[in-house]
Structure formats: C-alpha cells, structure tokens
GROMACS .gro file of C-alpha atoms in nm:
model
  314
    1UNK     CA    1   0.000   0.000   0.000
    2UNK     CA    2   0.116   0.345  -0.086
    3UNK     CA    3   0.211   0.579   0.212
    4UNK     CA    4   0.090   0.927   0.240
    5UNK     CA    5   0.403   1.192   0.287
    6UNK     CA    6   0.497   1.210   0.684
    7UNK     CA    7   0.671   1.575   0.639
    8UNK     CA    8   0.934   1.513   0.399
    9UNK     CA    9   1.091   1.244   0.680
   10UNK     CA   10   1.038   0.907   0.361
   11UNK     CA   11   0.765   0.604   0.422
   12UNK     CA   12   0.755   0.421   0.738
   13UNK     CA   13   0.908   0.085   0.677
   14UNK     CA   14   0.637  -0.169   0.708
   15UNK     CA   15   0.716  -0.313   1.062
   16UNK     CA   16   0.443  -0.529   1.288
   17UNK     CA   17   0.265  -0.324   1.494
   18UNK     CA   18   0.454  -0.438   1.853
   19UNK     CA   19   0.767  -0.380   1.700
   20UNK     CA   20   0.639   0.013   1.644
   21UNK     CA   21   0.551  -0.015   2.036
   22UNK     CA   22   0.820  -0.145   2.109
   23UNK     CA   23   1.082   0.099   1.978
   24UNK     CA   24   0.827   0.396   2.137
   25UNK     CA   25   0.889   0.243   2.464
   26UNK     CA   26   1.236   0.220   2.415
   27UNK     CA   27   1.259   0.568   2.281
   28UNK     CA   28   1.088   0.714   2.573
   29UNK     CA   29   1.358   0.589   2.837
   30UNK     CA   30   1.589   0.766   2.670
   31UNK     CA   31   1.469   1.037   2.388
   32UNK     CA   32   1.106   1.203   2.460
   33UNK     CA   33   1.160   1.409   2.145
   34UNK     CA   34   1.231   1.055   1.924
   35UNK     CA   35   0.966   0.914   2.106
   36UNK     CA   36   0.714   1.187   1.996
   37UNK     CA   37   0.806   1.178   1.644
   38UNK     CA   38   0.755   0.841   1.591
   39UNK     CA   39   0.449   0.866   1.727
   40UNK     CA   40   0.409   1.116   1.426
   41UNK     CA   41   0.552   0.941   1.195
   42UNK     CA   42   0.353   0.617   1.258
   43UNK     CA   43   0.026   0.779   1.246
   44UNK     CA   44  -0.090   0.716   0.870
   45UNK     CA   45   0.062   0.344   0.943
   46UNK     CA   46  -0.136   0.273   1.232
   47UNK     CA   47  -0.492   0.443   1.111
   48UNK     CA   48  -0.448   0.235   0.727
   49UNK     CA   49  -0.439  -0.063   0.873
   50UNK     CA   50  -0.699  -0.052   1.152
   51UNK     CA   51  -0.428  -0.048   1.436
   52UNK     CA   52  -0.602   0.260   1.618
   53UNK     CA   53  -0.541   0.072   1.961
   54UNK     CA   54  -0.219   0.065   1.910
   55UNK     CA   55  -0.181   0.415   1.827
   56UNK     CA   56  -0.373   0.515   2.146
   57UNK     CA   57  -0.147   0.256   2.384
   58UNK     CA   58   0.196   0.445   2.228
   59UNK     CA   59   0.086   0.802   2.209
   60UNK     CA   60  -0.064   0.736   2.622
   61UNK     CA   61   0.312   0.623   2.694
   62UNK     CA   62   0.472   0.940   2.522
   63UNK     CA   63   0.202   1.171   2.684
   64UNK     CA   64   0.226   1.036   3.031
   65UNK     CA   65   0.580   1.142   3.022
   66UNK     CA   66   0.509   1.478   2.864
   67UNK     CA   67   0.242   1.580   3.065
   68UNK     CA   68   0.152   1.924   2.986
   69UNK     CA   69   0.517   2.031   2.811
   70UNK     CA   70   0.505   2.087   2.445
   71UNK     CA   71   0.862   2.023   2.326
   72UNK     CA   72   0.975   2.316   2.112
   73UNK     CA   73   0.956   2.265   1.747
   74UNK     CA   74   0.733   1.959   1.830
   75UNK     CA   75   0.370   2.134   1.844
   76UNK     CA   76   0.223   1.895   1.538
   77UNK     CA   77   0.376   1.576   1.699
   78UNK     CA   78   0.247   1.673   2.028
   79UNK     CA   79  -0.098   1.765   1.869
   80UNK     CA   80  -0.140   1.405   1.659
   81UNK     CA   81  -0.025   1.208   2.009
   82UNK     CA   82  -0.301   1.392   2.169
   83UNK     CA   83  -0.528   1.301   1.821
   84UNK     CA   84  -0.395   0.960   1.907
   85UNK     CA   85  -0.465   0.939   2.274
   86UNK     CA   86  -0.793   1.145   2.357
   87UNK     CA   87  -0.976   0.869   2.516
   88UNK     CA   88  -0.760   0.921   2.840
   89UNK     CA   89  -0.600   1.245   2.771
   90UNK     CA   90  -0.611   1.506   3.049
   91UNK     CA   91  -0.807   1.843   2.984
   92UNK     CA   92  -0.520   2.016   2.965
   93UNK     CA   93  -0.323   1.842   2.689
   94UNK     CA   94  -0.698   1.850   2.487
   95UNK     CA   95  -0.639   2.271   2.543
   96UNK     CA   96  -0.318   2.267   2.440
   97UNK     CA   97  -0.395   2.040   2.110
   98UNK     CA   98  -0.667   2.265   2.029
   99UNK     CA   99  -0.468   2.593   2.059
  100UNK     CA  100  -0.186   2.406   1.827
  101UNK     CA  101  -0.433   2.377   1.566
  102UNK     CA  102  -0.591   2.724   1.613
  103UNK     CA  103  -0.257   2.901   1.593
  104UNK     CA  104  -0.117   2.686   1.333
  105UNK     CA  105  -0.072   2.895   0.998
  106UNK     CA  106  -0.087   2.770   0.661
  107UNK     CA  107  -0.096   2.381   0.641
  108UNK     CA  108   0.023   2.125   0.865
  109UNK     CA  109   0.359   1.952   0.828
  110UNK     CA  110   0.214   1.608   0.803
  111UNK     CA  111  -0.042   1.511   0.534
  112UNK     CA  112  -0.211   1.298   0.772
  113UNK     CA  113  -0.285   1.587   1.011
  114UNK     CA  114  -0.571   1.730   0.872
  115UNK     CA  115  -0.741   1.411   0.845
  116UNK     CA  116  -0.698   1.271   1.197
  117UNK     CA  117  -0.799   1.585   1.389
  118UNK     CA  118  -1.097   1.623   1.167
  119UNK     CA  119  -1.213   1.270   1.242
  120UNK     CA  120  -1.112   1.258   1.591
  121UNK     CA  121  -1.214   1.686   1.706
  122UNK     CA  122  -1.380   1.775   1.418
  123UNK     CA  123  -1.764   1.619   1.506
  124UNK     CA  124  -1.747   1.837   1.836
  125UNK     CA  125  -1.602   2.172   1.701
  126UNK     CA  126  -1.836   2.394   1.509
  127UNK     CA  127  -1.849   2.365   1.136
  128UNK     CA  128  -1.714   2.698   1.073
  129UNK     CA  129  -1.386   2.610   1.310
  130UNK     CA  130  -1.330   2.302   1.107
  131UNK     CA  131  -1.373   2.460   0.729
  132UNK     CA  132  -1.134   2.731   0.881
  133UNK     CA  133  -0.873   2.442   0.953
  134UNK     CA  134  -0.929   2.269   0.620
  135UNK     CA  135  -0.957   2.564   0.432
  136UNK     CA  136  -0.566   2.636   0.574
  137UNK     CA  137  -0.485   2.316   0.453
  138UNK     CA  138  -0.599   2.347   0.093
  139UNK     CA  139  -0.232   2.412  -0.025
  140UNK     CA  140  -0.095   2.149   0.110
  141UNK     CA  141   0.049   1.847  -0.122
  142UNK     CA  142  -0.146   1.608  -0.338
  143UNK     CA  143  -0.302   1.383  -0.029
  144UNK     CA  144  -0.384   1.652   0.182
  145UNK     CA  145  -0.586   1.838  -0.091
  146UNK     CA  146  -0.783   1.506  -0.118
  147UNK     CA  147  -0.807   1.498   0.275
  148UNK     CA  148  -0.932   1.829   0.273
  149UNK     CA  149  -1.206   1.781   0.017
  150UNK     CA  150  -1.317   1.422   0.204
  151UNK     CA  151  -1.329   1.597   0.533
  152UNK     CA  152  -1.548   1.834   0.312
  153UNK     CA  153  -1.792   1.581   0.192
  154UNK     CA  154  -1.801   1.368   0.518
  155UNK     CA  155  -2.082   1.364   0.730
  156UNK     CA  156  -2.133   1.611   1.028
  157UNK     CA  157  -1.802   1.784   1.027
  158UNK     CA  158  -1.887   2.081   0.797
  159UNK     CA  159  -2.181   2.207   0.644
  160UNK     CA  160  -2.276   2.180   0.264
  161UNK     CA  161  -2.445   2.495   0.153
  162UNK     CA  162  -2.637   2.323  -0.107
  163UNK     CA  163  -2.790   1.966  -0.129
  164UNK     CA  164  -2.508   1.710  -0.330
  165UNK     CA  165  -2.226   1.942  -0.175
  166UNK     CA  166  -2.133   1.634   0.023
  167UNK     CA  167  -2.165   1.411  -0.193
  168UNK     CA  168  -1.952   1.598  -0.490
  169UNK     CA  169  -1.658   1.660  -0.203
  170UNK     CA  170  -1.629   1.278  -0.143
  171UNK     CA  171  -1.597   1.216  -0.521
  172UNK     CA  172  -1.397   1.485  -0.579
  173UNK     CA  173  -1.131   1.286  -0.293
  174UNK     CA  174  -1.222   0.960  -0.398
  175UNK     CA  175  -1.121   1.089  -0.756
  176UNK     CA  176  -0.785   1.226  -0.640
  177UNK     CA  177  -0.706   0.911  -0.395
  178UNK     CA  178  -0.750   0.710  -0.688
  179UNK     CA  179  -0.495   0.904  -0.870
  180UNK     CA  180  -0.224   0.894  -0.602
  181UNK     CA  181  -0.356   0.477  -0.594
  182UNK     CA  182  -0.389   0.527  -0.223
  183UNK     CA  183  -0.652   0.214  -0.113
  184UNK     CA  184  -0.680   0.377   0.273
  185UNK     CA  185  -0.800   0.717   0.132
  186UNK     CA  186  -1.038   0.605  -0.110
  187UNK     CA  187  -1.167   0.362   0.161
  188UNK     CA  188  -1.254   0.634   0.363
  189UNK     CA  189  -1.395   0.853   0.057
  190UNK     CA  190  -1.614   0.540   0.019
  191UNK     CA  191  -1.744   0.490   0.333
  192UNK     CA  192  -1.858   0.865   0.354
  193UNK     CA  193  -1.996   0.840   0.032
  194UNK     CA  194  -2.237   0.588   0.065
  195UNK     CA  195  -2.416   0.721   0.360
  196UNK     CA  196  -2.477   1.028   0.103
  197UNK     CA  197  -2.628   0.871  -0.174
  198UNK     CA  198  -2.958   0.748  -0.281
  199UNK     CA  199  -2.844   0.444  -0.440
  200UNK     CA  200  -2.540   0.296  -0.246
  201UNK     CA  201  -2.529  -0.059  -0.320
  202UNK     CA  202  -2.223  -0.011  -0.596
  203UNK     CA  203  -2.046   0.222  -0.383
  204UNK     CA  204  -2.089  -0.020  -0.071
  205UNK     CA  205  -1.994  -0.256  -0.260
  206UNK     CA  206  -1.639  -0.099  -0.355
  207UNK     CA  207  -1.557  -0.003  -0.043
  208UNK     CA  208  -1.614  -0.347   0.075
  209UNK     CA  209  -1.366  -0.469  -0.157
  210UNK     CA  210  -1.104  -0.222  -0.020
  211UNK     CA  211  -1.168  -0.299   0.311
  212UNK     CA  212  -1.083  -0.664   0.257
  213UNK     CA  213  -0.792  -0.600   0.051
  214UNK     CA  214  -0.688  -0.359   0.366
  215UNK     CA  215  -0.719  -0.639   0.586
  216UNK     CA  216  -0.976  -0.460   0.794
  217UNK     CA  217  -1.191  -0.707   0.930
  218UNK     CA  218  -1.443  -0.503   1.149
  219UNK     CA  219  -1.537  -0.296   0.870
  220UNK     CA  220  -1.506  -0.562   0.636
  221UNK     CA  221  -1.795  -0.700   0.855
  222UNK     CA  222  -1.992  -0.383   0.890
  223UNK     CA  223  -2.002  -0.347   0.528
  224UNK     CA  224  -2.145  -0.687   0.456
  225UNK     CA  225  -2.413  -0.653   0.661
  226UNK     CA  226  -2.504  -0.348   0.532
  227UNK     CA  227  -2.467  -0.434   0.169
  228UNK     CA  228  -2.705  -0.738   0.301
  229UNK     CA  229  -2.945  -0.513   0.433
  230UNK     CA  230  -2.951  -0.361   0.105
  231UNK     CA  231  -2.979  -0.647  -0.113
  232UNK     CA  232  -3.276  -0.797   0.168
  233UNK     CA  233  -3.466  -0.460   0.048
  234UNK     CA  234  -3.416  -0.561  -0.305
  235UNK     CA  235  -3.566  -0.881  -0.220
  236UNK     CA  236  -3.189  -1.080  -0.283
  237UNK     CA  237  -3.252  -1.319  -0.002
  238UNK     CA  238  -2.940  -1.543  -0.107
  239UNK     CA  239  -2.760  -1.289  -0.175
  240UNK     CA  240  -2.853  -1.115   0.190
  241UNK     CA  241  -2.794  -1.439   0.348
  242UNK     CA  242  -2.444  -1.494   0.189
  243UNK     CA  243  -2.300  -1.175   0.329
  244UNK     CA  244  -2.468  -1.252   0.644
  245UNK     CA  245  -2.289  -1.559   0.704
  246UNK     CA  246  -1.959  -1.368   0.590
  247UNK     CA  247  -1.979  -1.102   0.830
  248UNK     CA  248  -2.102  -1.352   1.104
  249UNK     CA  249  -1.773  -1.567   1.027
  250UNK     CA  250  -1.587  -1.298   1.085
  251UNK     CA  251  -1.750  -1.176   1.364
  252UNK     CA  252  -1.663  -1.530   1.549
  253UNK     CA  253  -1.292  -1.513   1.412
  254UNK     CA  254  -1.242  -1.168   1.560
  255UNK     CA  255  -1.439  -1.207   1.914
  256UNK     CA  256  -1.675  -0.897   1.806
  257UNK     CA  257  -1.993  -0.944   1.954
  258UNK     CA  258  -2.181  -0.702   1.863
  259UNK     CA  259  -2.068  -0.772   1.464
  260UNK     CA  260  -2.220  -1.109   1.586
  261UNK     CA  261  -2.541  -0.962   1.695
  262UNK     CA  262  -2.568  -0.788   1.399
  263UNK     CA  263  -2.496  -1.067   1.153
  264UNK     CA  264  -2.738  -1.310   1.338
  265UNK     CA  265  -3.037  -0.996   1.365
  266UNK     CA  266  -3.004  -1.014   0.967
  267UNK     CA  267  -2.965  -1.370   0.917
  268UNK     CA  268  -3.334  -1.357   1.112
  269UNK     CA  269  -3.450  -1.129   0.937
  270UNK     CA  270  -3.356  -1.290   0.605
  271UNK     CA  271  -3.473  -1.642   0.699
  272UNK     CA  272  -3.823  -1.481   0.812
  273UNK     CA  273  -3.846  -1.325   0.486
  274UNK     CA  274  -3.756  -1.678   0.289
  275UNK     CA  275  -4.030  -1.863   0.503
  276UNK     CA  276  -3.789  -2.055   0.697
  277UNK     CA  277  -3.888  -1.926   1.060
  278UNK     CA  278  -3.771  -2.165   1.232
  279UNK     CA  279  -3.420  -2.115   1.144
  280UNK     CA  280  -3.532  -1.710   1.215
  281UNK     CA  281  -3.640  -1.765   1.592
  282UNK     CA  282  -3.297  -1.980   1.642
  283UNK     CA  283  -3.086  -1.711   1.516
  284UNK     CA  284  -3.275  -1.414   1.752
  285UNK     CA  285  -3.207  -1.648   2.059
  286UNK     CA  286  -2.846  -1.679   1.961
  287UNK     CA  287  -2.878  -1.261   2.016
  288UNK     CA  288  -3.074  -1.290   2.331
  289UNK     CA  289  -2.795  -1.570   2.482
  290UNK     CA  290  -2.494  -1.272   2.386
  291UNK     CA  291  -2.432  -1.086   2.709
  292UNK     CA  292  -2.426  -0.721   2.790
  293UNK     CA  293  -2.551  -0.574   2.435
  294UNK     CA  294  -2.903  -0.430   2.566
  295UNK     CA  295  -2.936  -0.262   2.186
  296UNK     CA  296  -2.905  -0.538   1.994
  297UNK     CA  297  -3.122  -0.747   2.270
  298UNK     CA  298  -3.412  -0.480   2.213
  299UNK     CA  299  -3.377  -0.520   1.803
  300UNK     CA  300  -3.410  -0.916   1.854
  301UNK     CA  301  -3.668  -0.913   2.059
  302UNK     CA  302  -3.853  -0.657   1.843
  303UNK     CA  303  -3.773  -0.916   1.552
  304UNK     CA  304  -3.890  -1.209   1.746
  305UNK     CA  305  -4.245  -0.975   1.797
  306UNK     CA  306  -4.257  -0.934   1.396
  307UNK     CA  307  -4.183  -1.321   1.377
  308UNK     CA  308  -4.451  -1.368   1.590
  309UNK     CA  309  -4.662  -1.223   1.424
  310UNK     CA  310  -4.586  -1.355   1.063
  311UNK     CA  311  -4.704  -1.737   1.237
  312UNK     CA  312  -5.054  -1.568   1.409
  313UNK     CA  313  -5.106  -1.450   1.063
  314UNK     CA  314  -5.016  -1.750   0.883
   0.00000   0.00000   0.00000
C-alpha cells in the first residue's frame, strides 16, 4: 500500500505493529523528542491498517511522560499524540492540542494531520472552526488536498451549503485518492460516500472490496451486513444471506460481539423473509444468549415480535 508523505521524513518501513511499540517504549527511556516523532511518523501506518489501539497505547506512553510540556519545534507531533490518545488524555493536553491547531498557519507539516484531527475533534467543534482548519490546509500536497475535500464531503463535520455538496466533495477525494492509488483514502472517501447517496449498493460494494484488501476485518464485517441489508430490500434473499454468514464468520474469528449480533439480527431477518422461521427464531435467541448488548437485545426481541406475528397471521 502506498504511504501518504509524513513531512518530507520518507515512508515508514512496514514493521508489525509491537515492533512500532516497542521501539516507542524504548525511545521514551531515553529520547522524549524521538519518542514523539515516531508517534508522528507512525500515524498514517497505524490508522491504514486498523491499528487505532495501538496508536492510542503508544501516544498514552509518550504523553504520560510529557504531561503538559510541548517540546519546542514539536507542536504537530504533540498535537497528533493527543489526536492519538484522547480517550484518556487530560483536559489540559486537549487545550493545548486545540490551541496548536488554532494558531497553526498555513498547512500542517504532516499530510495525515488534517485528516486525523478532523475525524477525531472535528464532530465536536463547530463547522465553521473546522472549514477554517481545512480551508488552511488546501495548499498542502497532493493527499492533503484530497483529505481536505473528504473531510469536506463527510458527514457532520462541515456544512454543505447546497444539497449534493457532500456528496460531490467525497468524489472529488475519492477521484484524487484514486490518482495517487492510495486504497486507505479512497476507503474512507467510500465509506462517507455511501451514507450520502440514494443508491449505495455499488459504492458499498467498492468499499467493501477495499476494506478486505486492507485487511480490515471489522469494517469488512460492517459493510457486509449493510450491503445485506440492502440487497434484503431488493428482495436478494441469497444474496442477503451470503453476506450474512460472511460477516457472522468474521465476527466469530475476531471475538466482536456485537458484529455477531448484527450478523445473526439479519440472518433472522432474512430467513423470516424466505419462510424458513424456524431457522429465524434460532438465530434471535443466539442474540438474546450474547451478554451485555441491551441494543441489539431490544432489536431481537422486536424481531422475534414481527416473527410472531408472521405465524398468528399465517
């Protein structure tokens, strides 16, 4: 897979994930300011191939140790460890982010930049705030002008002021993604796309076929089941089923329950709608015996009461 550029510093070799860790751990005994730029240079790395856990454990190690000290000359490392670690950042270091991106002029230093902190900040800043950032970032190189116009199109982080605004952004990035043959990017264009459009089978489709070459296997999952949704609308029972039964596969292989749940729900819904109820009302108590997932326990039982009533009516 292609790399976006990390600020001029060459592609990260392609190392396994606990080796990345490992040498941020090691880095952090010794060299705070090595530590923090791997962190930054990883970042694309870590988010293309799924590994946001991993980016969250390493950039909670380096800010730990930092604690509320920007190092000087390091304020867009500091601010994508932050990106990185905001599930258990403190209040502070979230302030001090925030003010590196609102005194930041012209674009940032590292294509992925842009990107991150609008998917990570940019749903709970106001629209205007986050056009203001991406509108800073428009002459920037070749991948962040495609970041910029996919944070554009991308639902709730900026405003279209006219209906197909959204959807024209995300073509316009899956367009130039496609063009720099970057797979993670026009993933991502895809999978804002299709919540745009009126007719997203193809779309869902495509971006299901990135995700698996990506080797992304809860979205992989996710996307099946909603392409099977779609194609149970259509009235493409087999079809429904088939992805179904992929994304419930998957959902075993991976320990994700609620991909389970999900995959199962469908599978009920798609035997119910095929006649075969039996098979429906065993896959709905396969939900019901998953602990600890009260939403998809109210959608199974609210199944179950359709199934019900398909057999008092038959």
């Amino acid at each position: 897979m292609r790399y976006v550029n990390l600020g001029g510093s060459g592609e990260p070799h392609e190392l396994e994930a606990d080796q990345v860790v490992s040498a941020i751990e090691r880095a952090c005994e010794s060299d705070l300011r090595t530590a923090l730029r791997l962190v930054a240079r990883y970042s694309a790395y870590w988010w293309s191939h799924g590994l946001q856990d991993e980016a969250a454990a390493a950039a909670e190690r380096v800010l730990s140790m930092l604690g509320r000290t920007v190092p000087v000359g390091l304020d867009e490392e500091y601010l994508l460890a932050v990106v990185h670690g905001a599930a258990s950042a403190e209040q502070e270091q979230l302030e001090l982010a925030q003010q590196i991106v609102l005194t930041t002029t012209g674009p940032f230093r590292y294509s992925v930049t842009v990107l991150l902190w609008s998917l990570v900040f940019g749903p709970f800043e106001p629209a205007a705030v986050v056009e203001e950032v991406l509108e800073r970032n428009e002459s920037g190189d070749a991948w962040t002008r495609a970041a910029v116009e996919l944070c554009r199109g991308y639902p709730g982080l900026t405003v279209p002021s006219a209906p197909g605004e959204a959807a024209q952004s995300l073509r316009t990035a899956l367009g130039r993604f496609r063009m720099l043959e970057d797979r993670w990017g026009m993933f991502l264009a895809l999978s804002g796309l299709r919540q745009v459009v009126d007719e997203p089978l193809d779309v869902t489709t495509e971006a299901l076929e990135l995700a698996e070459q990506l080797y992304l296997a809860e979205e992989t999952a996710l996307l099946l089941c909603e392409r099977a949704d779609l194609y149970r609308r259509l009235g493409k029972l087999e079809d429904a089923h088939e992805d179904y039964s992929r994304a419930l596969a998957i959902g075993e292989s991976a320990d994700l329950p609620e991909t389970v749940a999900a995959a199962r729900i469908g599978l009920g819904r798609a035997a119910r709608g095929s006649g075969n109820l039996l098979a429906a009302r065993a896959h709905l108590a396969a939900v019901l015996a998953i602990p600890e997932l009260d939403d998809a326990h109210f959608e199974a039982l609210h199944e179950l009461a359709a199934l019900n009533a398909s057999e008092a009516s038959a």
